[in-house]
mmCIF file with all atom_site columns, N, CA and C in Angstrom:
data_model
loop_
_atom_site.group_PDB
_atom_site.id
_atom_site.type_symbol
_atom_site.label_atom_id
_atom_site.label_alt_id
_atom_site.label_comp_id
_atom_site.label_asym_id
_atom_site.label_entity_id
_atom_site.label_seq_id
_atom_site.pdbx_PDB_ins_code
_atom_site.Cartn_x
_atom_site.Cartn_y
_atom_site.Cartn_z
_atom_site.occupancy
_atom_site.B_iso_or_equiv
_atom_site.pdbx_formal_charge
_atom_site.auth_seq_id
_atom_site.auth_comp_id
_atom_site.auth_asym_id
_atom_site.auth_atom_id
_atom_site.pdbx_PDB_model_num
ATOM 1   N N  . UNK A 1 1  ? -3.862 -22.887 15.644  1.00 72.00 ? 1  UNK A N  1
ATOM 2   C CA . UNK A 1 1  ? -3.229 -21.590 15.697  1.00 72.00 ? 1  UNK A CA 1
ATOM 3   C C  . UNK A 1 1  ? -3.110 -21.038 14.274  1.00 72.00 ? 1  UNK A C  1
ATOM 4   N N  . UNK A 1 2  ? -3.514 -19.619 14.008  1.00 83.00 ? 2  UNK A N  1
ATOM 5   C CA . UNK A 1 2  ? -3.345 -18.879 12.717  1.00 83.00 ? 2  UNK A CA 1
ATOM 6   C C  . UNK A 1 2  ? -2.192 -18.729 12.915  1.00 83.00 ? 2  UNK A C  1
ATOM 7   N N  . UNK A 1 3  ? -1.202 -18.332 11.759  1.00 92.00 ? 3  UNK A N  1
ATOM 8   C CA . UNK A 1 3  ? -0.111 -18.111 10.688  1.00 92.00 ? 3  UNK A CA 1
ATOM 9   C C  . UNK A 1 3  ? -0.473 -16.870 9.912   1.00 92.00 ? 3  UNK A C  1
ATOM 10  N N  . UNK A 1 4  ? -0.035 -16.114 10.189  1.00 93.00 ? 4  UNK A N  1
ATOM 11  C CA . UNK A 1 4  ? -0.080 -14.887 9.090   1.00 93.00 ? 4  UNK A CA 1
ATOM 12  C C  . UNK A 1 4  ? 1.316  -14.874 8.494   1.00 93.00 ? 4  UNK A C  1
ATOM 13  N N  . UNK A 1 5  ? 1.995  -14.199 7.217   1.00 96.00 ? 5  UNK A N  1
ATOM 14  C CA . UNK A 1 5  ? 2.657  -13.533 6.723   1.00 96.00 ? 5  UNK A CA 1
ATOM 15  C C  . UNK A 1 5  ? 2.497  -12.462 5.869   1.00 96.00 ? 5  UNK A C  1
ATOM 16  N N  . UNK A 1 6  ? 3.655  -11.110 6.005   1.00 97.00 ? 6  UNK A N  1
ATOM 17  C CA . UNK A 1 6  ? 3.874  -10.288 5.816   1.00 97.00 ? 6  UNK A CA 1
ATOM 18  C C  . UNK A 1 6  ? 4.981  -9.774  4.719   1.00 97.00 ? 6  UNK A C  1
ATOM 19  N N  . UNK A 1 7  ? 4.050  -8.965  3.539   1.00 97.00 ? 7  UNK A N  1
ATOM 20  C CA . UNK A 1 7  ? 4.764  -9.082  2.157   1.00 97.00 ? 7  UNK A CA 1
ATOM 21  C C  . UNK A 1 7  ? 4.837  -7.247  2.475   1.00 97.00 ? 7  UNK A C  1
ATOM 22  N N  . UNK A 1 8  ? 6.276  -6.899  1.788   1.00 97.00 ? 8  UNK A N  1
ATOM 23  C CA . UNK A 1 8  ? 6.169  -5.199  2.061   1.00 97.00 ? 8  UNK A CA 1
ATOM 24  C C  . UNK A 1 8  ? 5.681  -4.698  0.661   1.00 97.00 ? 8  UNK A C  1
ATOM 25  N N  . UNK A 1 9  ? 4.885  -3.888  0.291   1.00 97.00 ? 9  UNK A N  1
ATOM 26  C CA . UNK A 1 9  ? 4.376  -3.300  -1.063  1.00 97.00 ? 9  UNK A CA 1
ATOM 27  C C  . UNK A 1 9  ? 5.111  -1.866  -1.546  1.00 97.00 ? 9  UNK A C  1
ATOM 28  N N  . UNK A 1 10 ? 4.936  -1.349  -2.255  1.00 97.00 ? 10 UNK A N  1
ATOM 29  C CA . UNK A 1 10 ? 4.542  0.449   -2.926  1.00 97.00 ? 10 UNK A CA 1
ATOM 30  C C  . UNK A 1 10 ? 3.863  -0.080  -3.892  1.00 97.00 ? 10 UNK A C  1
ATOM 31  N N  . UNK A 1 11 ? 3.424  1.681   -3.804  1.00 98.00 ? 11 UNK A N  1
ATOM 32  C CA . UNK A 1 11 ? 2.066  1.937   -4.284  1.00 98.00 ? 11 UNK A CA 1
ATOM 33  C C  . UNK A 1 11 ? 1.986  3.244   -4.359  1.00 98.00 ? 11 UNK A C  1
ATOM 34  N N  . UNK A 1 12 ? 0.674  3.817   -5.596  1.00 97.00 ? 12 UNK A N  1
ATOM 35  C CA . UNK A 1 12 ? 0.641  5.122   -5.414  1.00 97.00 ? 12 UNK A CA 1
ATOM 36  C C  . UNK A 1 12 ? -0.825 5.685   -6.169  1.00 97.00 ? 12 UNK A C  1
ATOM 37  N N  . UNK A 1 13 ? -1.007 6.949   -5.883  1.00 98.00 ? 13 UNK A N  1
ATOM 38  C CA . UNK A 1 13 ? -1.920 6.956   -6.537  1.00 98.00 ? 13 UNK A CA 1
ATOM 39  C C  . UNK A 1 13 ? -1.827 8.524   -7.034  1.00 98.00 ? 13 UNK A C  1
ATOM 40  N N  . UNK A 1 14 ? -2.656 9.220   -8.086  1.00 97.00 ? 14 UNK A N  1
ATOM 41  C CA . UNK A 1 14 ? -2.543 10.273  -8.583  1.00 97.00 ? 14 UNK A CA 1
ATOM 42  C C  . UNK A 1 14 ? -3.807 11.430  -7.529  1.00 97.00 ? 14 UNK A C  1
ATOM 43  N N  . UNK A 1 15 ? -4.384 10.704  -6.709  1.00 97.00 ? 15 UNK A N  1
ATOM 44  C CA . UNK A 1 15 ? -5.350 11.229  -5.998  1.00 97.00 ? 15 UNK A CA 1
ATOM 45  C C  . UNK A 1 15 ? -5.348 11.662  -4.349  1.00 97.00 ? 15 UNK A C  1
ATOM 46  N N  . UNK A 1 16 ? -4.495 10.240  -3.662  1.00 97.00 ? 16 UNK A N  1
ATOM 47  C CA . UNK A 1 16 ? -4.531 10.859  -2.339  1.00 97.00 ? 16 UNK A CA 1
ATOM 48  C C  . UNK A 1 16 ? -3.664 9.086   -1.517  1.00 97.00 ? 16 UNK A C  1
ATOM 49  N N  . UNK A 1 17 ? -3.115 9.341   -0.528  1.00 96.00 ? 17 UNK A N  1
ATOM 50  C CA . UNK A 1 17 ? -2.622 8.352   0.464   1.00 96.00 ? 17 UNK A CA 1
ATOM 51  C C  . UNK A 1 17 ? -3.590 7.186   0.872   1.00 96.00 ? 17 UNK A C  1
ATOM 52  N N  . UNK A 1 18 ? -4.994 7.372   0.948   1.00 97.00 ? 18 UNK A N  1
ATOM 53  C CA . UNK A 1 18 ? -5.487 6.524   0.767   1.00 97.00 ? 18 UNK A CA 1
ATOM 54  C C  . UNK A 1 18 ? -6.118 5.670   -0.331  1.00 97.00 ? 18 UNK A C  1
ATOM 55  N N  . UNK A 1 19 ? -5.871 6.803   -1.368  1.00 98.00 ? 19 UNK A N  1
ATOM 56  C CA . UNK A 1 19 ? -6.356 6.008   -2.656  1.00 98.00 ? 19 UNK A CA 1
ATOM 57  C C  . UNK A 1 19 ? -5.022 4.871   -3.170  1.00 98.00 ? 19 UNK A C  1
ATOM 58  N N  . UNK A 1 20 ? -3.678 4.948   -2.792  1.00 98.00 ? 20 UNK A N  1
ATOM 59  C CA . UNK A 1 20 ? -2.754 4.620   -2.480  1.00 98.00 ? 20 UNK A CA 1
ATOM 60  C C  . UNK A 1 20 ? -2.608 2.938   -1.866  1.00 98.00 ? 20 UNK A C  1
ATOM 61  N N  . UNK A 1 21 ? -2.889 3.738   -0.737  1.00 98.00 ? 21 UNK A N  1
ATOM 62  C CA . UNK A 1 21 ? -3.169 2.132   0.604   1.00 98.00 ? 21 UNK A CA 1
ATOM 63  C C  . UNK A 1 21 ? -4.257 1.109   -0.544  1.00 98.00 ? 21 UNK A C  1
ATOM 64  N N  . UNK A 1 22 ? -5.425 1.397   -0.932  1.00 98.00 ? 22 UNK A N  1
ATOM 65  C CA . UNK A 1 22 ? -6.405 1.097   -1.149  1.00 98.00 ? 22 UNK A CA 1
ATOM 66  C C  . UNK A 1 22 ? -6.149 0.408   -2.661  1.00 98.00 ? 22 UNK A C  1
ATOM 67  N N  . UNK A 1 23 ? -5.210 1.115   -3.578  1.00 97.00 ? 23 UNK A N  1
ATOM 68  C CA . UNK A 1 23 ? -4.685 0.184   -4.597  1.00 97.00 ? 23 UNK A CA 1
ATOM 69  C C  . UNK A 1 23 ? -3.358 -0.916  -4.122  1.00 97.00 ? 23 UNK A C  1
ATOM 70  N N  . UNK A 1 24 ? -3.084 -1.308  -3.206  1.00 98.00 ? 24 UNK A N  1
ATOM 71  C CA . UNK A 1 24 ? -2.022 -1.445  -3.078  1.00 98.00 ? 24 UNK A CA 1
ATOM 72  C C  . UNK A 1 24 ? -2.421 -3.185  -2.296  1.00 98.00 ? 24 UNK A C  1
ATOM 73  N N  . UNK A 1 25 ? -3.899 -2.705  -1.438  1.00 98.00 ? 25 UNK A N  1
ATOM 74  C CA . UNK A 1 25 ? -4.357 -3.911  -1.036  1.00 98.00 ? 25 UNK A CA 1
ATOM 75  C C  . UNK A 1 25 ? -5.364 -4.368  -2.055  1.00 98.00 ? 25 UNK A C  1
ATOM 76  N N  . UNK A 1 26 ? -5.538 -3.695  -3.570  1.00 97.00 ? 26 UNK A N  1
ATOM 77  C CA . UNK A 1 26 ? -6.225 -4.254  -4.272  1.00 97.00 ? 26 UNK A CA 1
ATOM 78  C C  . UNK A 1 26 ? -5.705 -4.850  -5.163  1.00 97.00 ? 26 UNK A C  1
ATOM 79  N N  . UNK A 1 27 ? -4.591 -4.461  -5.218  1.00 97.00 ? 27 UNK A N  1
ATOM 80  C CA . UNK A 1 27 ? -3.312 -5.349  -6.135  1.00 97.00 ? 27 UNK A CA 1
ATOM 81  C C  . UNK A 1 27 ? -2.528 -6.139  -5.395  1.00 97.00 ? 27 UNK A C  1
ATOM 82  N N  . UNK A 1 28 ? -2.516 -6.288  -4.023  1.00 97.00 ? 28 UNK A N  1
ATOM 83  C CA . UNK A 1 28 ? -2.541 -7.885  -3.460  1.00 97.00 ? 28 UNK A CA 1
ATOM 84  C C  . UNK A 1 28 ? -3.472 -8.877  -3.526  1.00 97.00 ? 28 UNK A C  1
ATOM 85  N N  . UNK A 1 29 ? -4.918 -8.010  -3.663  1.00 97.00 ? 29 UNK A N  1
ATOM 86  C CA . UNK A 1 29 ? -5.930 -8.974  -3.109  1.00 97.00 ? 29 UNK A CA 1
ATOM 87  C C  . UNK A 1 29 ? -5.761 -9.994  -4.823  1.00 97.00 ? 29 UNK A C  1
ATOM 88  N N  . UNK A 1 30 ? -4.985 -9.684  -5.906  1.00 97.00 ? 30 UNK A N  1
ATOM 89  C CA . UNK A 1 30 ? -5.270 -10.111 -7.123  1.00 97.00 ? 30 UNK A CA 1
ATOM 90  C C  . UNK A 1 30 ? -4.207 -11.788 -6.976  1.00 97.00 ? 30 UNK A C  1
ATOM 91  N N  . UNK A 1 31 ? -3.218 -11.576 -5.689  1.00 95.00 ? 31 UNK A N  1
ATOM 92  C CA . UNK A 1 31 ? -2.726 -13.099 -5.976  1.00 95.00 ? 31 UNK A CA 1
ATOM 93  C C  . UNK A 1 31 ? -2.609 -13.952 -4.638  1.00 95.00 ? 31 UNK A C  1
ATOM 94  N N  . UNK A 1 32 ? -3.334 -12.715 -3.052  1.00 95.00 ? 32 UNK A N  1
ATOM 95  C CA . UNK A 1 32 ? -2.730 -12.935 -2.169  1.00 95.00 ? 32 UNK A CA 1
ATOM 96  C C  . UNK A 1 32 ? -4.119 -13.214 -1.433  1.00 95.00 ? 32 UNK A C  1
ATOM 97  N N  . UNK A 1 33 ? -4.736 -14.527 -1.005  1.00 93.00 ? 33 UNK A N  1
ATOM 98  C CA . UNK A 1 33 ? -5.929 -14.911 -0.079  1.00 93.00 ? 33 UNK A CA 1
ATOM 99  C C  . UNK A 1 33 ? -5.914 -14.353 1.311   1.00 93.00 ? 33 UNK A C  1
ATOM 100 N N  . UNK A 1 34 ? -6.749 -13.801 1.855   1.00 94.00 ? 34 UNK A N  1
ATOM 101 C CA . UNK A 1 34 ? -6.912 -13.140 3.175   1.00 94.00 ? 34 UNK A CA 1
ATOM 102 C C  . UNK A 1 34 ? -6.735 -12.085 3.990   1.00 94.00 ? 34 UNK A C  1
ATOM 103 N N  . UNK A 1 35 ? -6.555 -11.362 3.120   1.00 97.00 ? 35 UNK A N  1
ATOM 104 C CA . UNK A 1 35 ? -5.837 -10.052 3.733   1.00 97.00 ? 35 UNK A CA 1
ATOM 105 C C  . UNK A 1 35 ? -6.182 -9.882  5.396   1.00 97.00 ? 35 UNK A C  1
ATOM 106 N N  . UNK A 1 36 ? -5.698 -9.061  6.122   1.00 96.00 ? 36 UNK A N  1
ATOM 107 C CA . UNK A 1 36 ? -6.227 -9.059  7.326   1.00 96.00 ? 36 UNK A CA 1
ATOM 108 C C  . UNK A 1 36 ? -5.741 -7.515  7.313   1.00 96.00 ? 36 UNK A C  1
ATOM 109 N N  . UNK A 1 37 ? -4.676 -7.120  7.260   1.00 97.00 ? 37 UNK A N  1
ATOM 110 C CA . UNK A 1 37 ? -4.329 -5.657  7.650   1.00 97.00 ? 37 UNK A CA 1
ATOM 111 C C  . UNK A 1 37 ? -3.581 -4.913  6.448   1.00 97.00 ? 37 UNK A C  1
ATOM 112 N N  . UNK A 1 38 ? -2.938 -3.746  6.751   1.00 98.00 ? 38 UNK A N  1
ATOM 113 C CA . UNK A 1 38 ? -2.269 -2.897  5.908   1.00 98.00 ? 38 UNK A CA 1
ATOM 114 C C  . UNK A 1 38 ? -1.498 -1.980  7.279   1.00 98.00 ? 38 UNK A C  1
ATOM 115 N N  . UNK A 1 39 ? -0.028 -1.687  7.009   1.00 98.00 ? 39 UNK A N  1
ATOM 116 C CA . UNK A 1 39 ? 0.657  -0.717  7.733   1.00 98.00 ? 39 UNK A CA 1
ATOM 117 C C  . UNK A 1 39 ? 1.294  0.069   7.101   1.00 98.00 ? 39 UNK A C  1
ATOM 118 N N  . UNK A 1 40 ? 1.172  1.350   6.900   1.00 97.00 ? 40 UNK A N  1
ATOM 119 C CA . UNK A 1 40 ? 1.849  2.182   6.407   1.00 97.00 ? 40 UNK A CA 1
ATOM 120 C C  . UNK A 1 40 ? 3.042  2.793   7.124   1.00 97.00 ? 40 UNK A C  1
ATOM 121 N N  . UNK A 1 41 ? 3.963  1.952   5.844   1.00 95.00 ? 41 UNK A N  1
ATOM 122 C CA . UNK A 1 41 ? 5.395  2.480   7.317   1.00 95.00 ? 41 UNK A CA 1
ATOM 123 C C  . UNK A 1 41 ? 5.617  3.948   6.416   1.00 95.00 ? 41 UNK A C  1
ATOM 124 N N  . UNK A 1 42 ? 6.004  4.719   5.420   1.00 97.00 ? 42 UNK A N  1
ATOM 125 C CA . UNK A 1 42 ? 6.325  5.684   4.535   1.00 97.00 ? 42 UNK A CA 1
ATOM 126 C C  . UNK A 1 42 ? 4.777  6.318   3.473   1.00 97.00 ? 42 UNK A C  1
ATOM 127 N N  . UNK A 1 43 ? 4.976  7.512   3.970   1.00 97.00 ? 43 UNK A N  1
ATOM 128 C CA . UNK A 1 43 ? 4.526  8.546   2.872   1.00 97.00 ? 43 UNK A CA 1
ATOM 129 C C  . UNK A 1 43 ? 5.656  9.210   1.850   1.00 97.00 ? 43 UNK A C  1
ATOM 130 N N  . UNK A 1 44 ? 5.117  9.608   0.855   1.00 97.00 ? 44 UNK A N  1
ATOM 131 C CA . UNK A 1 44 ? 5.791  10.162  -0.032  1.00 97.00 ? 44 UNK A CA 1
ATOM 132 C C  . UNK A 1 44 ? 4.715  10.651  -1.488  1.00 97.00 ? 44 UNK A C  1
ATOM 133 N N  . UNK A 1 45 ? 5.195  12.100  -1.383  1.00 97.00 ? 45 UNK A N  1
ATOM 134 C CA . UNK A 1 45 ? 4.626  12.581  -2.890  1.00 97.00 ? 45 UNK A CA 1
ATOM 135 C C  . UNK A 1 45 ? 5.582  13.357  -3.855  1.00 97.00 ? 45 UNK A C  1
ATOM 136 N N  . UNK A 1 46 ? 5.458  12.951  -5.075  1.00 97.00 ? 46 UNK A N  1
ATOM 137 C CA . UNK A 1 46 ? 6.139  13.557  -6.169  1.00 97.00 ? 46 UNK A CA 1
ATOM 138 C C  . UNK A 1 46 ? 5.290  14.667  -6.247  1.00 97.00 ? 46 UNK A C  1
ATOM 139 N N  . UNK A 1 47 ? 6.642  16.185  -6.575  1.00 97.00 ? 47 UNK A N  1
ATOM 140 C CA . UNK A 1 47 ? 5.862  17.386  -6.827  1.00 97.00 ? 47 UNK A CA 1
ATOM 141 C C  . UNK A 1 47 ? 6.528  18.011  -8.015  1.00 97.00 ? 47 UNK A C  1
ATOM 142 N N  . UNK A 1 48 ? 5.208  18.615  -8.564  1.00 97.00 ? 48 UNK A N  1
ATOM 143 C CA . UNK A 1 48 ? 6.128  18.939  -10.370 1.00 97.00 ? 48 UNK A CA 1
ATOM 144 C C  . UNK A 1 48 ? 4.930  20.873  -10.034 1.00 97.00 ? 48 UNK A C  1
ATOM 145 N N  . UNK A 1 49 ? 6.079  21.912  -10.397 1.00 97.00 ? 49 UNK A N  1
ATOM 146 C CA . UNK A 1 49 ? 5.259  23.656  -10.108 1.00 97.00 ? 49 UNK A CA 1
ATOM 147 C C  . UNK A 1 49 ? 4.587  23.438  -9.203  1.00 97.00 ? 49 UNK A C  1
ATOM 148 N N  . UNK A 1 50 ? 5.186  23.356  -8.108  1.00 97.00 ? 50 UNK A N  1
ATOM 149 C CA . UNK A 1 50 ? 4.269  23.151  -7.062  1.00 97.00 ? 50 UNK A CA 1
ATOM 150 C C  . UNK A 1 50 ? 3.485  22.814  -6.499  1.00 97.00 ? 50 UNK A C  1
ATOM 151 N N  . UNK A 1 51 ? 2.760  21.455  -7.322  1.00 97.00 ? 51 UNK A N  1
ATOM 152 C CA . UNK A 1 51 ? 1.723  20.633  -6.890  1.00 97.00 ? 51 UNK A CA 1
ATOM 153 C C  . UNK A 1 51 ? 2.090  19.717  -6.786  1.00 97.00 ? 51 UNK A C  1
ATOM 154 N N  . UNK A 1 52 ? 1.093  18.733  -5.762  1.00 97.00 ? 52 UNK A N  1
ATOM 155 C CA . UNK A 1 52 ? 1.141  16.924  -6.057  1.00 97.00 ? 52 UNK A CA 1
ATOM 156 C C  . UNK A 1 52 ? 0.715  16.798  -6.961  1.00 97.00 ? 52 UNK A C  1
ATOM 157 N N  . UNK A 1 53 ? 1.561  15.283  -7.603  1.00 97.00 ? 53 UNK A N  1
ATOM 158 C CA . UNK A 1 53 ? 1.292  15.105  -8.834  1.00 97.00 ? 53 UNK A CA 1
ATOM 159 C C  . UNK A 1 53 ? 0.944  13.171  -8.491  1.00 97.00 ? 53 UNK A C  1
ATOM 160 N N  . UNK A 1 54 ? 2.073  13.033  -7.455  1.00 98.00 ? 54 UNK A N  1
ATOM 161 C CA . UNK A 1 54 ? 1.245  11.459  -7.443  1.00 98.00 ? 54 UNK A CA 1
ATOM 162 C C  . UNK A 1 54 ? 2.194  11.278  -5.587  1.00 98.00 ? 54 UNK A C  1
ATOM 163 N N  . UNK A 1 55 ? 1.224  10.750  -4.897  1.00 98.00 ? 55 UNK A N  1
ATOM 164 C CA . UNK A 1 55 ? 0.645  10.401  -3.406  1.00 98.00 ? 55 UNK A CA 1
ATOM 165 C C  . UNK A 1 55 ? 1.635  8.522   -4.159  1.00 98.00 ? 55 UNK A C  1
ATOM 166 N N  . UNK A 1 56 ? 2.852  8.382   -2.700  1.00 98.00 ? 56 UNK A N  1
ATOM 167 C CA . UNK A 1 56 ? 3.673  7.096   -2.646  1.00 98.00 ? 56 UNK A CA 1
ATOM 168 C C  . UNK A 1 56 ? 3.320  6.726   -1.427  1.00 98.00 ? 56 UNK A C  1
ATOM 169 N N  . UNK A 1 57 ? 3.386  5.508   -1.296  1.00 98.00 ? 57 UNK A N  1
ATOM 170 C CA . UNK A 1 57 ? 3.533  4.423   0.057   1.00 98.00 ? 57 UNK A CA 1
ATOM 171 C C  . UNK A 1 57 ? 4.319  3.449   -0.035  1.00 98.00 ? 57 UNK A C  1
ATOM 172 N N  . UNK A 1 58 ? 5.074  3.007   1.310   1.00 98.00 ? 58 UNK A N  1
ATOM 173 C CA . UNK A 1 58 ? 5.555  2.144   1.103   1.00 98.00 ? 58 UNK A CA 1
ATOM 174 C C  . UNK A 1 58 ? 4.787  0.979   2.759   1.00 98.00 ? 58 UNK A C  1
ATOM 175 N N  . UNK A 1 59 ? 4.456  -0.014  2.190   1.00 98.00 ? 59 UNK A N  1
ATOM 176 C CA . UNK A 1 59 ? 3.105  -0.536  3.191   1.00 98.00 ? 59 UNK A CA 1
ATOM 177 C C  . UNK A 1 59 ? 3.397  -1.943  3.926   1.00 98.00 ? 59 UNK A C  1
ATOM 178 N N  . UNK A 1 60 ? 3.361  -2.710  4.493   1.00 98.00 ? 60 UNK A N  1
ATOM 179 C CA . UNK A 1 60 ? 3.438  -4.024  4.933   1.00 98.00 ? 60 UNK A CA 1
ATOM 180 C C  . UNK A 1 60 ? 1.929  -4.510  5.257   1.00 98.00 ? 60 UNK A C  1
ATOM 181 N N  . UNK A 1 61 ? 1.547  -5.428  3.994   1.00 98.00 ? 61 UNK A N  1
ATOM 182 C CA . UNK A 1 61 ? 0.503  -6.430  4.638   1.00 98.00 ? 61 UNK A CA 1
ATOM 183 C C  . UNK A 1 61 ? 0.347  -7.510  4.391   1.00 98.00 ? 61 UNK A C  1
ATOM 184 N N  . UNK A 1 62 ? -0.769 -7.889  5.498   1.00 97.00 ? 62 UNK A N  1
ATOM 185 C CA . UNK A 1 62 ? -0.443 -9.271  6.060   1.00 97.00 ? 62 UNK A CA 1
ATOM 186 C C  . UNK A 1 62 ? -1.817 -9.934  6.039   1.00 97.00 ? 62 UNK A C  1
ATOM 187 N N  . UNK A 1 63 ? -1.407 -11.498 5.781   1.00 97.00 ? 63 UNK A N  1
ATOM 188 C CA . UNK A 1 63 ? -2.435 -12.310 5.583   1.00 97.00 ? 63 UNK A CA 1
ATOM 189 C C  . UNK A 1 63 ? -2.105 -13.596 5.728   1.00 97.00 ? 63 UNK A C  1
ATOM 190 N N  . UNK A 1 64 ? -3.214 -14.235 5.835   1.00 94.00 ? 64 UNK A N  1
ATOM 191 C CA . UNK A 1 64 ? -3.623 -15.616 6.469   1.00 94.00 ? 64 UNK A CA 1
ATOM 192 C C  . UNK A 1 64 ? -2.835 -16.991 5.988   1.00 94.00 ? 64 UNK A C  1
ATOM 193 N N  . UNK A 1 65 ? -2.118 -17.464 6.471   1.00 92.00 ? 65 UNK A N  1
ATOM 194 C CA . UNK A 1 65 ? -1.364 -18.624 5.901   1.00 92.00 ? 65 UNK A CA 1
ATOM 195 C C  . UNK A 1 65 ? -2.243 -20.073 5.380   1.00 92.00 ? 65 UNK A C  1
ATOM 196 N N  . UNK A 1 66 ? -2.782 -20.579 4.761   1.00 82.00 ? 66 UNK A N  1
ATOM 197 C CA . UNK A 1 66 ? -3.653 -21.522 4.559   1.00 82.00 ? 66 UNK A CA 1
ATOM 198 C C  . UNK A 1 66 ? -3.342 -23.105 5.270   1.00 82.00 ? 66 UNK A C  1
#
């Protein structure tokens, strides 16, 4: 039987929600073996004169217990 566990992240990016998700499982993948998923429980963007300025997540993912 697999074992997964589930670490909650943020993350962000200056570009978009998925560029976001996408650093967020790339800065797990730097200590964490197996990734299997990503859930985005929260969006969030900082706005400075009326623009986005930086795309937030707050994410839960999960991976393979060895």
């Amino acid at each position: 039987m697999s074992m997964l566990k589930v670490v909650e992240v943020l993350a962000e990016s200056d570009k978009s929600w998925e560029d976001a998700a996408q650093n967020a499982v790339s800065d797990a993948a730097k200590t964490l073996r197996g990734i299997k998923s990503i859930y985005i429980k929260n969006f969030e963007a900082s706005v400075d004169n009326n623009q986005i300025k930086t795309y937030r997540i707050n994410a839960k993912i999960s991976f393979m217990l060895d």
